[in-house]
Amino acid sequence: MTANLADMRRDYTRDGLTEAQAPAEPLALFQQWFSDARKTEQLPVEANAMTLATVDAEGRPHCRVLLLKSLDDQGFTFFTNYDSAKGEQLAARPFGAMTFFWPALERQVRIEGRVEKVSAKESDDYFQVRPLGSRLGAWASPQSQVIADRAELEALLADTERRFLDQAPTCPPHWGGYRLVPERIEFWQGRASRLHDRLNYRLDNGNWSRERLAP
Ligand SMILES: Cc1cc2nc3c(=O)[nH]c(=O)nc-3n(C[C@H](O)[C@H](O)[C@H](O)COP(=O)(O)O)c2cc1C
């Protein structure tokens, strides 16, 4: 079983978020965004978008949306900055939980397991098929670090563009893939009257077992 999802990508050009647009109080911004989402008839969600949860050294959970970029017998692979907050959390606690939500299908899939870095070759192979802008961005952006403003990011990008004027960007050492090796996969199918179907697969001593969970 192998699925190559490297070509699944869309450019995000719809909007920005400036300091001037952002109210001082976060709940007001959440309400505004939530109301926008409700008005949007069908959110352009990509089927490979999922939420990844990790925990830090103190056991506090953190989650964020990422794109699944490949899936095979070894596990579920995504790509990111190894020096990001999630990278630090995975170095301290190499476990993760992914949730996929496919609203039109009324389905959810939850996957849990150990997370490991993919080989440098796998990261490099995927890096090379990314659009040039994304490759430059991986060099330019110190993901999860505090920056002064949008101008600082754009200056970092301009420096990177100058650096790679005459040569194709190689895969940065701080960027690459992680593979979540599943130990539990739960499939949830919405059913009438909240009596949903939940089938849970667990890996015990190398063998998957299946059980039904109450909704
Ligand atoms: C639809 C969507 C897709 C995203 N895909 C990725 C991705 O594939 N890799 C990534 O590093 N960040 C991706 N992000 C940004 C992450 O949600 C997050 O902001 C970033 O990885 C920093 O997370 P961290 O500070 O917890 O490390 C995506 C965000 C959204 C909304």
JSON list of N, CA and C and ligand atoms in Angstrom, two decimals, residues 12 46 64-67 79-80 84-86 143-144, ligand 1:
[
{"chain": "A", "resi": 12, "resn": "TYR", "atom": "N", "xyz": [-2.54, 29.74, -1.03]},
{"chain": "A", "resi": 12, "resn": "TYR", "atom": "CA", "xyz": [-3.51, 30.47, -0.19]},
{"chain": "A", "resi": 12, "resn": "TYR", "atom": "C", "xyz": [-3.38, 31.96, -0.45]},
{"chain": "A", "resi": 46, "resn": "GLU", "atom": "N", "xyz": [-8.71, 20.73, 2.41]},
{"chain": "A", "resi": 46, "resn": "GLU", "atom": "CA", "xyz": [-8.03, 19.69, 1.64]},
{"chain": "A", "resi": 46, "resn": "GLU", "atom": "C", "xyz": [-8.15, 18.36, 2.38]},
{"chain": "A", "resi": 64, "resn": "ARG", "atom": "N", "xyz": [-1.87, 21.43, 15.94]},
{"chain": "A", "resi": 64, "resn": "ARG", "atom": "CA", "xyz": [-1.88, 22.34, 14.79]},
{"chain": "A", "resi": 64, "resn": "ARG", "atom": "C", "xyz": [-2.24, 21.54, 13.55]},
{"chain": "A", "resi": 65, "resn": "VAL", "atom": "N", "xyz": [-2.72, 22.27, 12.52]},
{"chain": "A", "resi": 65, "resn": "VAL", "atom": "CA", "xyz": [-3.09, 21.61, 11.26]},
{"chain": "A", "resi": 65, "resn": "VAL", "atom": "C", "xyz": [-1.85, 21.45, 10.39]},
{"chain": "A", "resi": 66, "resn": "LEU", "atom": "N", "xyz": [-1.71, 20.29, 9.79]},
{"chain": "A", "resi": 66, "resn": "LEU", "atom": "CA", "xyz": [-0.60, 20.00, 8.87]},
{"chain": "A", "resi": 66, "resn": "LEU", "atom": "C", "xyz": [-1.18, 19.25, 7.67]},
{"chain": "A", "resi": 67, "resn": "LEU", "atom": "N", "xyz": [-0.38, 19.11, 6.63]},
{"chain": "A", "resi": 67, "resn": "LEU", "atom": "CA", "xyz": [-0.79, 18.32, 5.48]},
{"chain": "A", "resi": 67, "resn": "LEU", "atom": "C", "xyz": [-0.06, 16.99, 5.47]},
{"chain": "A", "resi": 79, "resn": "PHE", "atom": "N", "xyz": [5.72, 17.00, 6.58]},
{"chain": "A", "resi": 79, "resn": "PHE", "atom": "CA", "xyz": [7.00, 17.73, 6.48]},
{"chain": "A", "resi": 79, "resn": "PHE", "atom": "C", "xyz": [6.90, 19.06, 7.20]},
{"chain": "A", "resi": 80, "resn": "THR", "atom": "N", "xyz": [8.01, 19.43, 7.84]},
{"chain": "A", "resi": 80, "resn": "THR", "atom": "CA", "xyz": [7.98, 20.65, 8.64]},
{"chain": "A", "resi": 80, "resn": "THR", "atom": "C", "xyz": [9.40, 21.10, 8.96]},
{"chain": "A", "resi": 84, "resn": "SER", "atom": "N", "xyz": [11.15, 23.87, 14.75]},
{"chain": "A", "resi": 84, "resn": "SER", "atom": "CA", "xyz": [9.89, 24.51, 15.15]},
{"chain": "A", "resi": 84, "resn": "SER", "atom": "C", "xyz": [9.49, 24.04, 16.55]},
{"chain": "A", "resi": 85, "resn": "ALA", "atom": "N", "xyz": [8.42, 24.63, 17.07]},
{"chain": "A", "resi": 85, "resn": "ALA", "atom": "CA", "xyz": [7.91, 24.19, 18.38]},
{"chain": "A", "resi": 85, "resn": "ALA", "atom": "C", "xyz": [7.58, 22.70, 18.35]},
{"chain": "A", "resi": 86, "resn": "LYS", "atom": "N", "xyz": [6.90, 22.26, 17.29]},
{"chain": "A", "resi": 86, "resn": "LYS", "atom": "CA", "xyz": [6.55, 20.83, 17.22]},
{"chain": "A", "resi": 86, "resn": "LYS", "atom": "C", "xyz": [7.78, 19.96, 17.15]},
{"chain": "A", "resi": 143, "resn": "GLN", "atom": "N", "xyz": [10.66, 28.99, 11.58]},
{"chain": "A", "resi": 143, "resn": "GLN", "atom": "CA", "xyz": [9.30, 28.63, 12.01]},
{"chain": "A", "resi": 143, "resn": "GLN", "atom": "C", "xyz": [9.17, 28.55, 13.53]},
{"chain": "A", "resi": 144, "resn": "SER", "atom": "N", "xyz": [8.13, 29.18, 14.04]},
{"chain": "A", "resi": 144, "resn": "SER", "atom": "CA", "xyz": [7.75, 29.23, 15.46]},
{"chain": "A", "resi": 144, "resn": "SER", "atom": "C", "xyz": [8.55, 30.23, 16.29]},
{"chain": "B", "resi": 1, "resn": "LIG", "atom": "C1", "xyz": [-4.27, 23.87, 5.99]},
{"chain": "B", "resi": 1, "resn": "LIG", "atom": "C2", "xyz": [-2.95, 24.02, 6.70]},
{"chain": "B", "resi": 1, "resn": "LIG", "atom": "C3", "xyz": [-1.88, 23.24, 6.29]},
{"chain": "B", "resi": 1, "resn": "LIG", "atom": "C4", "xyz": [-0.64, 23.35, 6.92]},
{"chain": "B", "resi": 1, "resn": "LIG", "atom": "N1", "xyz": [0.37, 22.50, 6.54]},
{"chain": "B", "resi": 1, "resn": "LIG", "atom": "C5", "xyz": [1.57, 22.57, 7.18]},
{"chain": "B", "resi": 1, "resn": "LIG", "atom": "C6", "xyz": [2.59, 21.62, 6.88]},
{"chain": "B", "resi": 1, "resn": "LIG", "atom": "O1", "xyz": [2.42, 20.69, 6.06]},
{"chain": "B", "resi": 1, "resn": "LIG", "atom": "N2", "xyz": [3.79, 21.75, 7.52]},
{"chain": "B", "resi": 1, "resn": "LIG", "atom": "C7", "xyz": [4.00, 22.73, 8.47]},
{"chain": "B", "resi": 1, "resn": "LIG", "atom": "O2", "xyz": [5.11, 22.79, 9.02]},
{"chain": "B", "resi": 1, "resn": "LIG", "atom": "N3", "xyz": [3.04, 23.60, 8.80]},
{"chain": "B", "resi": 1, "resn": "LIG", "atom": "C8", "xyz": [1.82, 23.55, 8.19]},
{"chain": "B", "resi": 1, "resn": "LIG", "atom": "N4", "xyz": [0.82, 24.42, 8.54]},
{"chain": "B", "resi": 1, "resn": "LIG", "atom": "C9", "xyz": [1.10, 25.42, 9.60]},
{"chain": "B", "resi": 1, "resn": "LIG", "atom": "C10", "xyz": [0.98, 24.73, 10.98]},
{"chain": "B", "resi": 1, "resn": "LIG", "atom": "O3", "xyz": [-0.38, 24.64, 11.35]},
{"chain": "B", "resi": 1, "resn": "LIG", "atom": "C11", "xyz": [1.76, 25.50, 12.09]},
{"chain": "B", "resi": 1, "resn": "LIG", "atom": "O4", "xyz": [1.38, 26.86, 12.10]},
{"chain": "B", "resi": 1, "resn": "LIG", "atom": "C12", "xyz": [3.28, 25.42, 11.91]},
{"chain": "B", "resi": 1, "resn": "LIG", "atom": "O5", "xyz": [3.71, 24.14, 11.49]},
{"chain": "B", "resi": 1, "resn": "LIG", "atom": "C13", "xyz": [3.99, 25.78, 13.22]},
{"chain": "B", "resi": 1, "resn": "LIG", "atom": "O6", "xyz": [3.59, 24.88, 14.23]},
{"chain": "B", "resi": 1, "resn": "LIG", "atom": "P1", "xyz": [4.42, 24.72, 15.59]},
{"chain": "B", "resi": 1, "resn": "LIG", "atom": "O7", "xyz": [4.74, 26.11, 16.08]},
{"chain": "B", "resi": 1, "resn": "LIG", "atom": "O8", "xyz": [3.50, 23.98, 16.52]},
{"chain": "B", "resi": 1, "resn": "LIG", "atom": "O9", "xyz": [5.66, 23.95, 15.27]},
{"chain": "B", "resi": 1, "resn": "LIG", "atom": "C14", "xyz": [-0.45, 24.31, 7.96]},
{"chain": "B", "resi": 1, "resn": "LIG", "atom": "C15", "xyz": [-1.53, 25.09, 8.37]},
{"chain": "B", "resi": 1, "resn": "LIG", "atom": "C16", "xyz": [-2.76, 24.94, 7.76]},
{"chain": "B", "resi": 1, "resn": "LIG", "atom": "C17", "xyz": [-3.94, 25.75, 8.27]}
]
